[in-house]
């Protein structure tokens, strides 16, 4: 355990990647020092770090770690080796497009260098990290402008500082709305099977003294009916060109509920999460994770051994259920292919 605690979940310090181990929260705050591409890959795959933008930032630093190892070689061999590492990192998780987006940016940066690319890659990774924080703050303000005084909101999964370079997407909007005195309280869904809501979102909100009611995922409809919830606010792992949204499993059910019950549904995602190569949600690969996430809670068995398990960890919410998509480039109300294309042509 590192004694001098970094103040971010992802930190690049003295040419080392330091990651808050999110698997251990909220009980234990422990940081891992990552010095190899293999460890960067494992950290993403095994969810030491998770959340689409955070995965992208981590992978970018992974490329710098690769460059540190290979930059003593001649330029041609170094580039070859770094490209192999980029290809490996891109396979760590399939759904969050920020991973491939960040790696492509690092690859372009490397290919544009005439000499030693280490400094350029390090600066690019830091820029990806800082730009993500700036985007989150901009989205926080824009999203908060949609929220009325005295509002109550619901969020799903963790789209906070832990899931991004810092500040958060959905939680960024919640943070900003709270700072403007507009929020009464937040319902945080526990988010089975990995408990991002109870372990991470409730932890982040509690630290900021934002009033949080934790509920089981299955209590969402009752909470929406029993309490005056104005907005459901979520992040995204990938937004297709037509506005379909891949996000944590359970998001789709919430969007259907919102439509049925007349609640507003907001998606908050930087443009690095929008994948113009996925024309609609069916083009998005949905990650399937292992059975143990469903059959166990920690080490405790919660299911019969003979049951088969289906564990898709994301789902796709059709664009028609989204009232507004908040990006750092602007808000897209009732998203569609043409409105999203316009966002990129501004
Ligand atoms: O499996 P995870 O924890 O990586 O899933 C994270 C989510 O689904 C988040 O809602 C999404 O990445 C948005 S994070 C700003």
Short mmCIF file of C-alpha atoms and ligand atoms in Angstrom, two decimals:
data_model
loop_
_atom_site.label_atom_id
_atom_site.label_comp_id
_atom_site.label_asym_id
_atom_site.label_seq_id
_atom_site.Cartn_x
_atom_site.Cartn_y
_atom_site.Cartn_z
CA UNK A 1 0.00 0.00 0.00
CA UNK A 2 1.35 3.39 -1.02
CA UNK A 3 1.72 5.73 1.94
CA UNK A 4 1.58 9.00 -0.02
CA UNK A 5 -1.88 8.65 -1.50
CA UNK A 6 -2.49 9.98 -5.00
CA UNK A 7 -5.54 12.25 -5.08
CA UNK A 8 -6.99 10.70 -8.23
CA UNK A 9 -8.12 7.18 -9.11
CA UNK A 10 -5.66 7.30 -12.03
CA UNK A 11 -2.36 9.07 -11.62
CA UNK A 12 0.77 9.28 -13.76
CA UNK A 13 3.66 10.02 -11.45
CA UNK A 14 7.42 9.68 -12.02
CA UNK A 15 6.73 7.65 -15.17
CA UNK A 16 4.61 5.18 -13.25
CA UNK A 17 0.90 4.50 -13.52
CA UNK A 18 -0.84 4.47 -10.14
CA UNK A 19 -4.37 3.07 -10.03
CA UNK A 20 -6.85 3.02 -7.17
CA UNK A 21 -7.94 -0.62 -6.95
CA UNK A 22 -11.71 -0.26 -7.42
CA UNK A 23 -12.31 -3.95 -6.68
CA UNK A 24 -11.61 -3.28 -3.01
CA UNK A 25 -13.82 -0.23 -2.48
CA UNK A 26 -15.47 0.91 -0.29
CA UNK A 27 -13.75 -1.07 2.45
CA UNK A 28 -10.14 -0.69 1.41
CA UNK A 29 -8.38 2.18 -0.34
CA UNK A 30 -5.34 0.70 -2.00
CA UNK A 31 -3.27 1.80 -4.97
CA UNK A 32 -1.47 -0.44 -7.46
CA UNK A 33 1.73 0.67 -9.17
CA UNK A 34 1.68 -0.46 -12.78
CA UNK A 35 4.94 -0.77 -14.71
CA UNK A 36 4.19 -3.12 -17.59
CA UNK A 37 1.77 -3.40 -20.48
CA UNK A 38 0.69 -6.84 -19.25
CA UNK A 39 -0.26 -5.35 -15.87
CA UNK A 40 -2.07 -2.45 -17.58
CA UNK A 41 -4.05 -4.97 -19.66
CA UNK A 42 -4.89 -7.04 -16.55
CA UNK A 43 -5.91 -3.95 -14.59
CA UNK A 44 -8.46 -3.05 -17.28
CA UNK A 45 -9.67 -6.60 -17.90
CA UNK A 46 -10.01 -7.44 -14.20
CA UNK A 47 -11.64 -4.11 -13.30
CA UNK A 48 -8.99 -2.57 -11.06
CA UNK A 49 -10.02 0.39 -13.20
CA UNK A 50 -13.37 0.51 -14.99
CA UNK A 51 -15.73 3.00 -16.59
CA UNK A 52 -15.33 3.91 -20.25
CA UNK A 53 -13.28 7.14 -20.06
CA UNK A 54 -11.09 5.78 -17.24
CA UNK A 55 -10.31 2.70 -19.33
CA UNK A 56 -9.23 4.96 -22.23
CA UNK A 57 -6.99 7.11 -20.03
CA UNK A 58 -5.40 4.01 -18.47
CA UNK A 59 -4.72 2.44 -21.87
CA UNK A 60 -3.08 5.68 -23.06
CA UNK A 61 -0.66 5.52 -20.12
CA UNK A 62 -0.14 1.83 -20.96
CA UNK A 63 1.23 2.95 -24.34
CA UNK A 64 3.67 5.27 -22.56
CA UNK A 65 4.78 2.31 -20.43
CA UNK A 66 5.38 0.39 -23.66
CA UNK A 67 7.38 3.29 -25.10
CA UNK A 68 9.49 3.50 -21.94
CA UNK A 69 10.44 -0.14 -22.43
CA UNK A 70 11.11 0.00 -26.15
CA UNK A 71 12.45 3.49 -26.76
CA UNK A 72 16.10 2.39 -26.41
CA UNK A 73 15.72 0.31 -29.58
CA UNK A 74 16.00 1.77 -33.05
CA UNK A 75 12.93 3.74 -34.05
CA UNK A 76 11.55 1.14 -36.46
CA UNK A 77 11.72 -1.75 -33.95
CA UNK A 78 10.37 0.45 -31.15
CA UNK A 79 7.32 1.41 -33.23
CA UNK A 80 6.74 -2.24 -34.15
CA UNK A 81 6.81 -3.31 -30.51
CA UNK A 82 4.58 -0.46 -29.35
CA UNK A 83 2.05 -1.31 -32.08
CA UNK A 84 1.94 -4.90 -30.80
CA UNK A 85 1.25 -3.57 -27.28
CA UNK A 86 -1.46 -1.23 -28.61
CA UNK A 87 -3.15 -4.20 -30.32
CA UNK A 88 -2.99 -6.19 -27.08
CA UNK A 89 -4.40 -3.35 -24.95
CA UNK A 90 -7.27 -2.83 -27.40
CA UNK A 91 -8.55 -6.32 -26.56
CA UNK A 92 -8.79 -5.75 -22.78
CA UNK A 93 -12.54 -5.01 -22.85
CA UNK A 94 -14.84 -4.89 -25.90
CA UNK A 95 -17.73 -2.47 -25.25
CA UNK A 96 -16.27 0.83 -24.01
CA UNK A 97 -15.15 2.55 -27.21
CA UNK A 98 -12.98 5.03 -25.31
CA UNK A 99 -10.38 2.26 -25.14
CA UNK A 100 -9.92 2.06 -28.90
CA UNK A 101 -10.40 5.82 -29.26
CA UNK A 102 -7.53 6.58 -26.85
CA UNK A 103 -5.28 3.93 -28.39
CA UNK A 104 -5.90 5.28 -31.88
CA UNK A 105 -4.98 8.74 -30.68
CA UNK A 106 -1.75 7.39 -29.18
CA UNK A 107 -0.98 5.47 -32.37
CA UNK A 108 -1.52 8.57 -34.52
CA UNK A 109 0.71 10.57 -32.20
CA UNK A 110 3.47 7.96 -32.51
CA UNK A 111 3.22 7.77 -36.29
CA UNK A 112 3.52 11.55 -36.56
CA UNK A 113 6.91 11.69 -34.80
CA UNK A 114 10.19 11.83 -36.71
CA UNK A 115 12.44 11.07 -33.77
CA UNK A 116 12.11 9.48 -30.37
CA UNK A 117 8.39 9.39 -29.60
CA UNK A 118 8.51 8.92 -25.81
CA UNK A 119 8.01 12.56 -24.82
CA UNK A 120 5.28 13.05 -27.38
CA UNK A 121 3.43 9.93 -26.20
CA UNK A 122 3.71 10.95 -22.55
CA UNK A 123 2.34 14.41 -23.37
CA UNK A 124 -0.47 12.89 -25.43
CA UNK A 125 -1.56 10.55 -22.62
CA UNK A 126 -1.54 13.42 -20.12
CA UNK A 127 -3.56 15.50 -22.61
CA UNK A 128 -6.15 12.69 -23.00
CA UNK A 129 -6.44 12.58 -19.20
CA UNK A 130 -6.70 16.37 -18.70
CA UNK A 131 -9.09 16.83 -21.61
CA UNK A 132 -11.40 14.20 -20.14
CA UNK A 133 -11.58 16.07 -16.83
CA UNK A 134 -12.26 19.35 -18.66
CA UNK A 135 -14.98 17.65 -20.76
CA UNK A 136 -16.61 16.28 -17.61
CA UNK A 137 -16.70 19.70 -15.98
CA UNK A 138 -18.22 21.26 -19.10
CA UNK A 139 -20.82 18.48 -19.32
CA UNK A 140 -21.52 18.87 -15.61
CA UNK A 141 -22.50 22.50 -16.08
CA UNK A 142 -24.49 21.86 -19.26
CA UNK A 143 -26.34 18.88 -17.79
CA UNK A 144 -27.10 20.78 -14.58
CA UNK A 145 -28.76 23.53 -16.63
CA UNK A 146 -31.49 20.97 -17.50
CA UNK A 147 -32.22 20.32 -13.84
CA UNK A 148 -34.76 22.40 -11.92
CA UNK A 149 -34.48 23.52 -8.30
CA UNK A 150 -35.45 20.94 -5.67
CA UNK A 151 -34.92 18.01 -8.02
CA UNK A 152 -34.44 14.37 -7.19
CA UNK A 153 -32.51 12.19 -9.63
CA UNK A 154 -31.69 8.52 -10.07
CA UNK A 155 -28.41 7.14 -11.41
CA UNK A 156 -27.21 3.68 -12.35
CA UNK A 157 -23.75 2.09 -12.18
CA UNK A 158 -20.85 4.42 -11.45
CA UNK A 159 -20.21 7.24 -13.90
CA UNK A 160 -18.24 9.34 -11.44
CA UNK A 161 -14.66 10.44 -10.81
CA UNK A 162 -13.72 6.77 -10.51
CA UNK A 163 -15.04 5.94 -13.97
CA UNK A 164 -13.37 8.85 -15.77
CA UNK A 165 -10.21 10.95 -15.73
CA UNK A 166 -11.88 12.74 -12.81
CA UNK A 167 -15.16 14.51 -11.83
CA UNK A 168 -17.48 12.17 -13.72
CA UNK A 169 -20.05 12.19 -16.50
CA UNK A 170 -23.46 11.41 -14.96
CA UNK A 171 -22.06 12.09 -11.50
CA UNK A 172 -20.43 15.23 -12.90
CA UNK A 173 -23.91 16.55 -13.72
CA UNK A 174 -25.10 15.50 -10.27
CA UNK A 175 -22.07 17.21 -8.65
CA UNK A 176 -22.68 20.42 -10.59
CA UNK A 177 -26.45 20.40 -9.91
CA UNK A 178 -25.74 19.91 -6.21
CA UNK A 179 -23.17 22.73 -6.22
CA UNK A 180 -25.86 25.00 -7.72
CA UNK A 181 -28.21 24.05 -4.86
CA UNK A 182 -30.65 22.29 -7.21
CA UNK A 183 -30.56 18.73 -5.87
CA UNK A 184 -32.55 17.33 -3.01
CA UNK A 185 -31.32 13.79 -3.25
CA UNK A 186 -29.96 11.04 -5.44
CA UNK A 187 -31.23 7.49 -5.78
CA UNK A 188 -28.27 5.24 -6.56
CA UNK A 189 -29.12 1.79 -7.90
CA UNK A 190 -26.84 -0.87 -6.43
CA UNK A 191 -26.02 -2.22 -9.95
CA UNK A 192 -25.80 -5.97 -9.84
CA UNK A 193 -23.74 -8.00 -10.39
CA UNK A 194 -20.62 -5.92 -9.67
CA UNK A 195 -22.24 -3.38 -7.30
CA UNK A 196 -20.76 -0.28 -8.93
CA UNK A 197 -23.69 1.71 -7.48
CA UNK A 198 -23.45 0.60 -3.88
CA UNK A 199 -19.68 0.24 -3.68
CA UNK A 200 -18.56 3.21 -5.82
CA UNK A 201 -21.34 5.73 -6.53
CA UNK A 202 -22.66 5.79 -2.97
CA UNK A 203 -19.05 6.11 -1.77
CA UNK A 204 -18.33 9.07 -4.05
CA UNK A 205 -21.59 10.83 -3.14
CA UNK A 206 -21.08 10.28 0.56
CA UNK A 207 -17.60 11.80 0.36
CA UNK A 208 -19.11 14.95 -1.15
CA UNK A 209 -22.01 14.92 1.31
CA UNK A 210 -24.56 14.67 -1.48
CA UNK A 211 -27.65 12.97 0.02
CA UNK A 212 -27.89 9.46 -1.40
CA UNK A 213 -30.54 6.75 -1.09
CA UNK A 214 -29.18 3.40 -2.11
CA UNK A 215 -31.74 1.02 -3.62
CA UNK A 216 -31.75 -2.50 -5.05
CA UNK A 217 -32.01 -2.44 -8.84
CA UNK A 218 -35.39 -4.12 -8.57
CA UNK A 219 -36.70 -1.21 -6.44
CA UNK A 220 -36.25 1.32 -9.27
CA UNK A 221 -39.88 1.28 -10.48
CA UNK A 222 -41.20 1.61 -6.93
CA UNK A 223 -38.78 4.43 -6.16
CA UNK A 224 -39.86 6.28 -9.31
CA UNK A 225 -43.49 5.85 -8.32
CA UNK A 226 -43.15 6.59 -4.60
CA UNK A 227 -40.80 9.58 -4.88
CA UNK A 228 -40.82 12.56 -7.13
CA UNK A 229 -37.83 11.61 -9.31
CA UNK A 230 -37.30 14.19 -12.06
CA UNK A 231 -34.41 12.73 -14.05
CA UNK A 232 -32.67 9.43 -14.55
CA UNK A 233 -29.06 10.31 -15.39
CA UNK A 234 -26.55 7.75 -16.69
CA UNK A 235 -23.21 7.60 -18.47
CA UNK A 236 -22.38 5.49 -21.53
CA UNK A 237 -19.80 3.00 -22.73
CA UNK A 238 -20.53 3.60 -26.38
CA UNK A 239 -23.04 5.77 -28.20
CA UNK A 240 -23.80 4.65 -31.76
CA UNK A 241 -24.02 7.13 -34.64
CA UNK A 242 -27.84 7.11 -34.38
CA UNK A 243 -27.84 7.82 -30.63
CA UNK A 244 -28.40 4.26 -29.32
CA UNK A 245 -26.62 3.97 -25.98
CA UNK A 246 -24.66 1.00 -24.65
CA UNK A 247 -24.32 1.32 -20.89
CA UNK A 248 -24.33 -0.85 -17.78
CA UNK A 249 -26.85 -3.69 -17.77
CA UNK A 250 -30.14 -2.39 -16.39
CA UNK A 251 -29.93 0.99 -18.12
CA UNK A 252 -32.38 -0.10 -20.84
CA UNK A 253 -34.99 -1.15 -18.25
CA UNK A 254 -34.67 2.25 -16.58
CA UNK A 255 -35.16 4.06 -19.90
CA UNK A 256 -38.32 2.01 -20.57
CA UNK A 257 -39.56 2.81 -17.06
CA UNK A 258 -38.80 6.50 -17.58
CA UNK A 259 -40.85 6.55 -20.79
CA UNK A 260 -43.74 4.69 -19.15
CA UNK A 261 -43.76 6.91 -16.08
CA UNK A 262 -43.12 10.25 -17.77
CA UNK A 263 -39.66 10.76 -16.25
CA UNK A 264 -36.81 12.40 -18.14
CA UNK A 265 -33.83 10.32 -19.25
CA UNK A 266 -30.38 11.96 -19.65
CA UNK A 267 -27.20 10.34 -21.01
CA UNK A 268 -23.92 12.10 -20.29
CA UNK A 269 -20.95 11.09 -22.42
CA UNK A 270 -17.96 12.86 -23.99
CA UNK A 271 -17.59 12.65 -27.77
CA UNK A 272 -14.79 10.11 -27.19
CA UNK A 273 -17.63 7.72 -26.26
CA UNK A 274 -19.50 8.30 -29.55
CA UNK A 275 -18.59 5.70 -32.17
CA UNK A 276 -19.51 6.85 -35.66
CA UNK A 277 -18.42 3.43 -36.94
CA UNK A 278 -21.33 1.79 -35.07
CA UNK A 279 -24.30 2.97 -37.08
CA UNK A 280 -26.73 1.65 -34.45
CA UNK A 281 -26.79 -0.30 -31.22
CA UNK A 282 -26.79 -3.74 -32.88
CA UNK A 283 -23.25 -3.01 -34.10
CA UNK A 284 -21.95 -2.75 -30.53
CA UNK A 285 -20.29 -5.80 -29.01
CA UNK A 286 -21.73 -6.46 -25.57
CA UNK A 287 -19.22 -7.84 -23.09
CA UNK A 288 -20.13 -11.12 -21.42
CA UNK A 289 -18.39 -11.74 -18.11
CA UNK A 290 -17.91 -14.89 -16.05
CA UNK A 291 -20.54 -16.82 -14.10
CA UNK A 292 -18.94 -16.14 -10.73
CA UNK A 293 -19.98 -12.47 -10.82
CA UNK A 294 -23.59 -13.71 -10.72
CA UNK A 295 -23.31 -16.81 -8.57
CA UNK A 296 -21.16 -15.26 -5.85
CA UNK A 297 -21.04 -12.12 -3.75
CA UNK A 298 -17.41 -11.82 -2.81
CA UNK A 299 -16.41 -15.35 -1.86
CA UNK A 300 -19.91 -16.34 -0.78
CA UNK A 301 -21.91 -18.67 -3.03
CA UNK A 302 -25.39 -17.25 -3.71
CA UNK A 303 -26.63 -19.67 -6.37
CA UNK A 304 -27.14 -23.31 -7.01
CA UNK A 305 -24.20 -24.96 -8.73
CA UNK A 306 -26.21 -26.45 -11.60
CA UNK A 307 -27.72 -23.18 -12.86
CA UNK A 308 -26.43 -21.86 -16.16
CA UNK A 309 -25.58 -18.18 -16.10
CA UNK A 310 -25.97 -15.45 -18.71
CA UNK A 311 -24.04 -12.35 -17.71
CA UNK A 312 -24.09 -9.58 -20.31
CA UNK A 313 -22.69 -6.58 -18.47
CA UNK A 314 -24.06 -3.90 -20.80
CA UNK A 315 -27.30 -3.34 -22.68
CA UNK A 316 -28.41 -1.01 -25.45
CA UNK A 317 -30.99 1.71 -24.91
CA UNK A 318 -32.63 2.82 -28.17
CA UNK A 319 -32.09 6.49 -28.99
CA UNK A 320 -35.84 7.11 -28.99
CA UNK A 321 -35.86 6.63 -25.20
CA UNK A 322 -33.19 9.30 -24.60
CA UNK A 323 -34.46 12.81 -23.90
CA UNK A 324 -31.06 14.44 -24.01
CA UNK A 325 -27.47 13.42 -24.68
CA UNK A 326 -25.03 15.77 -22.99
CA UNK A 327 -21.55 16.02 -24.54
CA UNK A 328 -18.71 18.51 -24.07
CA UNK A 329 -19.58 19.89 -27.52
CA UNK A 330 -23.19 20.54 -26.64
CA UNK A 331 -26.52 18.93 -25.80
CA UNK A 332 -28.37 16.76 -28.31
CA UNK A 333 -32.08 16.57 -27.52
CA UNK A 334 -33.91 13.49 -28.88
CA UNK A 335 -30.68 12.22 -30.50
CA UNK A 336 -30.69 11.01 -34.10
CA UNK A 337 -28.08 10.23 -36.76
CA UNK A 338 -28.28 13.71 -38.30
CA UNK A 339 -28.10 15.53 -34.96
CA UNK A 340 -25.07 13.50 -33.88
CA UNK A 341 -23.35 14.06 -37.24
CA UNK A 342 -23.99 17.79 -36.79
CA UNK A 343 -22.24 17.67 -33.39
CA UNK A 344 -19.05 16.46 -35.09
CA UNK A 345 -19.31 19.03 -37.90
CA UNK A 346 -19.75 22.05 -35.64
O1 LIG B 1 -18.32 -2.49 -16.28
P1 LIG B 1 -17.98 -1.06 -15.95
O2 LIG B 1 -17.95 -0.77 -14.50
O3 LIG B 1 -16.72 -0.61 -16.66
O4 LIG B 1 -19.17 -0.24 -16.57
C1 LIG B 1 -19.18 1.15 -16.45
C2 LIG B 1 -20.41 1.79 -16.97
O5 LIG B 1 -21.28 1.14 -17.53
C3 LIG B 1 -20.51 3.28 -16.87
O6 LIG B 1 -21.84 3.67 -16.70
C4 LIG B 1 -19.98 3.90 -18.15
O7 LIG B 1 -18.70 3.43 -18.44
C5 LIG B 1 -19.95 5.37 -18.08
S1 LIG B 1 -18.63 5.89 -17.07
C6 LIG B 1 -18.42 7.52 -17.13
#
